[in-house]
GROMACS .gro file of C-alpha atoms in nm:
model
  236
    1MET     CA    1   0.000   0.000   0.000
    2VAL     CA    2   0.129   0.343  -0.095
    3VAL     CA    3   0.023   0.654   0.097
    4SER     CA    4   0.021   0.949  -0.141
    5PRO     CA    5   0.053   1.317  -0.051
    6THR     CA    6  -0.256   1.495   0.074
    7PHE     CA    7  -0.521   1.605  -0.175
    8HIS     CA    8  -0.446   1.971  -0.113
    9PRO     CA    9  -0.166   2.145   0.081
   10ASP     CA   10  -0.417   2.278   0.334
   11LEU     CA   11  -0.614   1.953   0.366
   12ASP     CA   12  -0.543   1.762   0.686
   13ALA     CA   13  -0.631   1.419   0.552
   14SER     CA   14  -0.441   1.154   0.359
   15HIS     CA   15  -0.518   0.946   0.055
   16GLN     CA   16  -0.427   0.578   0.066
   17ARG     CA   17  -0.358   0.407  -0.264
   18ILE     CA   18  -0.419   0.030  -0.272
   19ASN     CA   19  -0.252  -0.211  -0.515
   20SER     CA   20  -0.547  -0.423  -0.626
   21ASP     CA   21  -0.312  -0.692  -0.760
   22GLU     CA   22  -0.234  -0.783  -0.399
   23TRP     CA   23  -0.596  -0.887  -0.335
   24GLU     CA   24  -0.808  -1.167  -0.480
   25GLU     CA   25  -1.126  -0.967  -0.416
   26ILE     CA   26  -1.229  -0.624  -0.289
   27TYR     CA   27  -1.554  -0.556  -0.105
   28VAL     CA   28  -1.686  -0.211  -0.012
   29VAL     CA   29  -1.925  -0.181   0.284
   30GLY     CA   30  -2.172   0.094   0.371
   31ASP     CA   31  -2.229   0.293   0.692
   32ILE     CA   32  -2.245   0.077   1.006
   33HIS     CA   33  -2.311   0.336   1.282
   34GLY     CA   34  -2.224   0.113   1.575
   35CYS     CA   35  -2.444  -0.181   1.467
   36ARG     CA   36  -2.197  -0.455   1.550
   37PRO     CA   37  -2.436  -0.756   1.525
   38THR     CA   38  -2.544  -0.642   1.178
   39LEU     CA   39  -2.180  -0.607   1.072
   40GLU     CA   40  -2.104  -0.955   1.204
   41ARG     CA   41  -2.399  -1.093   1.009
   42LEU     CA   42  -2.272  -0.929   0.691
   43LEU     CA   43  -1.918  -1.053   0.743
   44ASN     CA   44  -2.055  -1.405   0.788
   45ARG     CA   45  -2.224  -1.366   0.450
   46LEU     CA   46  -1.911  -1.231   0.282
   47ASP     CA   47  -1.677  -1.472   0.462
   48PRO     CA   48  -1.368  -1.285   0.337
   49THR     CA   49  -1.038  -1.469   0.335
   50THR     CA   50  -0.714  -1.302   0.440
   51ASP     CA   51  -0.643  -1.251   0.068
   52GLU     CA   52  -0.959  -1.044   0.023
   53LEU     CA   53  -0.981  -0.675   0.111
   54VAL     CA   54  -1.281  -0.514   0.284
   55VAL     CA   55  -1.304  -0.135   0.259
   56PHE     CA   56  -1.556   0.064   0.465
   57VAL     CA   57  -1.702   0.400   0.359
   58GLY     CA   58  -1.680   0.552   0.709
   59ASP     CA   59  -1.934   0.627   0.981
   60LEU     CA   60  -1.842   0.315   1.171
   61VAL     CA   61  -1.955   0.495   1.486
   62ARG     CA   62  -2.241   0.677   1.662
   63LYS     CA   63  -2.619   0.629   1.668
   64GLY     CA   64  -2.603   0.251   1.714
   65PRO     CA   65  -2.530   0.071   2.044
   66ASP     CA   66  -2.176  -0.064   2.000
   67SER     CA   67  -1.936   0.175   1.830
   68ALA     CA   68  -1.644   0.032   2.028
   69GLY     CA   69  -1.727  -0.319   1.909
   70VAL     CA   70  -1.733  -0.210   1.546
   71ILE     CA   71  -1.403  -0.027   1.589
   72ASP     CA   72  -1.251  -0.341   1.745
   73ILE     CA   73  -1.349  -0.555   1.446
   74VAL     CA   74  -1.213  -0.312   1.188
   75ARG     CA   75  -0.896  -0.228   1.380
   76GLN     CA   76  -0.804  -0.586   1.461
   77THR     CA   77  -0.853  -0.732   1.112
   78PRO     CA   78  -0.544  -0.678   0.893
   79ASN     CA   79  -0.731  -0.691   0.561
   80PHE     CA   80  -0.991  -0.430   0.666
   81ARG     CA   81  -0.953  -0.061   0.575
   82THR     CA   82  -1.180   0.237   0.628
   83VAL     CA   83  -1.202   0.601   0.530
   84ARG     CA   84  -1.305   0.870   0.774
   85GLY     CA   85  -1.675   0.960   0.791
   86ASN     CA   86  -1.838   1.278   0.914
   87ASN     CA   87  -1.921   1.103   1.243
   88GLU     CA   88  -1.556   1.011   1.295
   89GLN     CA   89  -1.473   1.374   1.223
   90LYS     CA   90  -1.713   1.488   1.496
   91LEU     CA   91  -1.511   1.280   1.744
   92ILE     CA   92  -1.182   1.418   1.612
   93ASP     CA   93  -1.311   1.775   1.644
   94GLY     CA   94  -1.453   1.716   1.993
   95ARG     CA   95  -1.809   1.797   1.885
   96LYS     CA   96  -1.926   1.450   1.995
   97SER     CA   97  -1.795   1.185   2.231
   98ILE     CA   98  -1.844   0.813   2.290
   99PRO     CA   99  -1.749   0.710   2.645
  100SER     CA  100  -1.676   0.349   2.547
  101LEU     CA  101  -1.394   0.450   2.312
  102THR     CA  102  -1.041   0.457   2.452
  103ASP     CA  103  -0.776   0.720   2.385
  104ASP     CA  104  -0.609   0.462   2.162
  105ASP     CA  105  -0.933   0.422   1.966
  106LEU     CA  106  -0.956   0.798   1.921
  107SER     CA  107  -0.595   0.820   1.804
  108TRP     CA  108  -0.667   0.549   1.547
  109ILE     CA  109  -0.979   0.735   1.430
  110ALA     CA  110  -0.776   1.056   1.393
  111SER     CA  111  -0.532   0.868   1.167
  112LEU     CA  112  -0.799   0.758   0.918
  113PRO     CA  113  -0.763   0.882   0.560
  114ALA     CA  114  -1.026   1.084   0.377
  115ALA     CA  115  -0.997   0.859   0.071
  116ILE     CA  116  -0.883   0.514  -0.038
  117SER     CA  117  -0.833   0.428  -0.403
  118TRP     CA  118  -0.727   0.150  -0.639
  119ASP     CA  119  -0.728   0.128  -1.018
  120ASP     CA  120  -1.009   0.362  -1.133
  121SER     CA  121  -1.206   0.344  -0.806
  122LEU     CA  122  -1.211   0.593  -0.517
  123VAL     CA  123  -1.380   0.554  -0.177
  124VAL     CA  124  -1.486   0.862   0.019
  125HIS     CA  125  -1.758   0.903   0.278
  126GLY     CA  126  -1.967   1.186   0.136
  127GLY     CA  127  -1.879   1.248  -0.226
  128VAL     CA  128  -1.710   1.472  -0.478
  129ASP     CA  129  -1.814   1.761  -0.699
  130HIS     CA  130  -1.741   1.682  -1.064
  131ARG     CA  131  -1.727   2.053  -1.145
  132LYS     CA  132  -1.377   2.081  -0.999
  133PRO     CA  133  -1.071   1.856  -0.956
  134ILE     CA  134  -1.073   1.616  -0.663
  135ALA     CA  135  -0.745   1.769  -0.546
  136GLU     CA  136  -0.925   2.100  -0.484
  137HIS     CA  137  -1.186   1.954  -0.248
  138GLU     CA  138  -1.188   2.054   0.116
  139LEU     CA  139  -1.212   1.782   0.378
  140THR     CA  140  -1.565   1.883   0.472
  141GLU     CA  141  -1.677   1.829   0.111
  142LEU     CA  142  -1.533   1.479   0.095
  143LEU     CA  143  -1.710   1.394   0.421
  144ASN     CA  144  -2.046   1.565   0.364
  145MET     CA  145  -2.107   1.614  -0.010
  146ARG     CA  146  -2.462   1.540  -0.120
  147SER     CA  147  -2.638   1.816  -0.316
  148LEU     CA  148  -2.480   2.030  -0.587
  149VAL     CA  149  -2.703   2.318  -0.477
  150PRO     CA  150  -2.521   2.558  -0.240
  151ASP     CA  151  -2.644   2.485   0.114
  152GLY     CA  152  -2.904   2.249  -0.033
  153SER     CA  153  -2.837   1.925   0.153
  154TYR     CA  154  -3.145   1.740   0.023
  155ASP     CA  155  -3.210   1.945  -0.291
  156ARG     CA  156  -3.153   1.788  -0.630
  157PRO     CA  157  -2.932   1.761  -0.825
  158TYR     CA  158  -2.727   1.519  -0.614
  159TRP     CA  159  -2.364   1.476  -0.711
  160PHE     CA  160  -2.389   1.099  -0.757
  161GLU     CA  161  -2.692   1.117  -0.989
  162THR     CA  162  -2.515   1.365  -1.216
  163ARG     CA  163  -2.161   1.227  -1.212
  164ARG     CA  164  -2.031   1.119  -1.554
  165ASP     CA  165  -1.657   1.119  -1.483
  166ASP     CA  166  -1.387   0.880  -1.368
  167PRO     CA  167  -1.281   0.764  -1.118
  168ARG     CA  168  -1.579   0.566  -0.998
  169ILE     CA  169  -1.674   0.689  -0.652
  170PHE     CA  170  -1.789   0.454  -0.375
  171PHE     CA  171  -1.970   0.649  -0.103
  172GLY     CA  172  -2.196   0.644   0.201
  173HIS     CA  173  -2.340   0.932   0.404
  174THR     CA  174  -2.659   0.979   0.198
  175VAL     CA  175  -2.914   0.730   0.328
  176LEU     CA  176  -3.066   0.557   0.026
  177SER     CA  177  -3.384   0.353  -0.003
  178GLU     CA  178  -3.184   0.102  -0.210
  179PRO     CA  179  -2.823   0.066  -0.323
  180PHE     CA  180  -2.721   0.293  -0.609
  181GLU     CA  181  -2.495   0.200  -0.899
  182THR     CA  182  -2.386   0.368  -1.220
  183PRO     CA  183  -2.053   0.338  -1.403
  184HIS     CA  184  -1.939   0.647  -1.211
  185ALA     CA  185  -2.083   0.615  -0.857
  186VAL     CA  186  -2.186   0.341  -0.613
  187GLY     CA  187  -2.393   0.434  -0.306
  188LEU     CA  188  -2.389   0.195  -0.012
  189ASP     CA  189  -2.558   0.364   0.286
  190THR     CA  190  -2.894   0.187   0.305
  191GLY     CA  191  -2.959   0.296   0.662
  192CYS     CA  192  -2.899  -0.011   0.877
  193VAL     CA  193  -2.916   0.195   1.199
  194TYR     CA  194  -3.257   0.325   1.087
  195GLY     CA  195  -3.401  -0.020   1.015
  196GLY     CA  196  -3.273  -0.046   0.658
  197GLN     CA  197  -3.016  -0.297   0.541
  198LEU     CA  198  -2.638  -0.306   0.565
  199THR     CA  199  -2.497  -0.328   0.213
  200ALA     CA  200  -2.170  -0.449   0.064
  201TYR     CA  201  -2.050  -0.446  -0.297
  202ARG     CA  202  -1.838  -0.722  -0.450
  203CYS     CA  203  -1.611  -0.544  -0.697
  204SER     CA  204  -1.528  -0.843  -0.918
  205THR     CA  205  -1.892  -0.920  -1.000
  206GLY     CA  206  -2.080  -0.596  -0.932
  207GLU     CA  207  -2.304  -0.779  -0.686
  208PHE     CA  208  -2.471  -0.614  -0.387
  209ILE     CA  209  -2.482  -0.826  -0.071
  210THR     CA  210  -2.726  -0.710   0.197
  211VAL     CA  211  -2.834  -0.817   0.547
  212ASP     CA  212  -3.116  -0.696   0.767
  213PRO     CA  213  -3.046  -0.538   1.108
  214GLU     CA  214  -3.162  -0.704   1.427
  215THR     CA  215  -3.357  -0.392   1.526
  216THR     CA  216  -3.412  -0.026   1.446
  217HIS     CA  217  -3.194   0.194   1.667
  218GLU     CA  218  -3.302   0.538   1.545
  219ASP     CA  219  -3.596   0.682   1.355
  220ARG     CA  220  -3.537   0.885   1.042
  221SER     CA  221  -3.787   1.099   0.854
  222ALA     CA  222  -3.885   0.984   0.507
  223ASP     CA  223  -3.774   1.313   0.351
  224SER     CA  224  -3.413   1.240   0.453
  225ILE     CA  225  -3.407   0.896   0.289
  226VAL     CA  226  -3.329   0.939  -0.080
  227ASP     CA  227  -3.495   0.740  -0.359
  228PRO     CA  228  -3.206   0.746  -0.607
  229GLU     CA  229  -3.266   0.830  -0.971
  230ARG     CA  230  -3.060   0.690  -1.257
  231ALA     CA  231  -3.220   0.882  -1.541
  232PRO     CA  232  -2.998   1.123  -1.741
  233PRO     CA  233  -2.968   1.442  -1.532
  234THR     CA  234  -3.026   1.798  -1.635
  235SER     CA  235  -2.712   2.004  -1.691
  236VAL     CA  236  -2.564   2.166  -1.378
   0.00000   0.00000   0.00000
């Protein structure tokens, strides 16, 4: 694995470049939010070998009951990697806290990259704006990007519905009613902490693998769960 320079001189986050030839398979997994039993159920379905890589889109923590347990699984498994999500950033910034996490856990969270890439694929938590180079993105955009409308979090157009550029972006953050896939974007947050499913993507086959949660931990209003559209977008 090669760690490249930061995206931007003022961006305090790294980009990890993966050599896909070192792995027999790569899976990408959506937002977990402290739902350890659901993660364990998904991993039982995937049954990854030590020669298979599992990459998480961030937001391992908060909202669900066992953030520390999820962190333990990801930290202790050598072939697991994760990017930083906006909920990890809230811990780094001190805006939120989780008493069950140790100082060592928090140091590990602070070390997480904003992006992981291989071949023509890039994993970030929130998204990217195709109207400017990825290198010019601020950290907050990579963690929180959703709408292309200024200050319009849930206003269309969404970046992933309008993206027509390489690399292909794997992302979470935006809770979707179903997984989203185009040649240029793959959305994997299907809201397991809100009673939706936990979703993984098998890169070699383009298959989505999903499991149901054991319970709903938080309610979420219908207007903040996106029904993704794949129709050709209007120009933005």
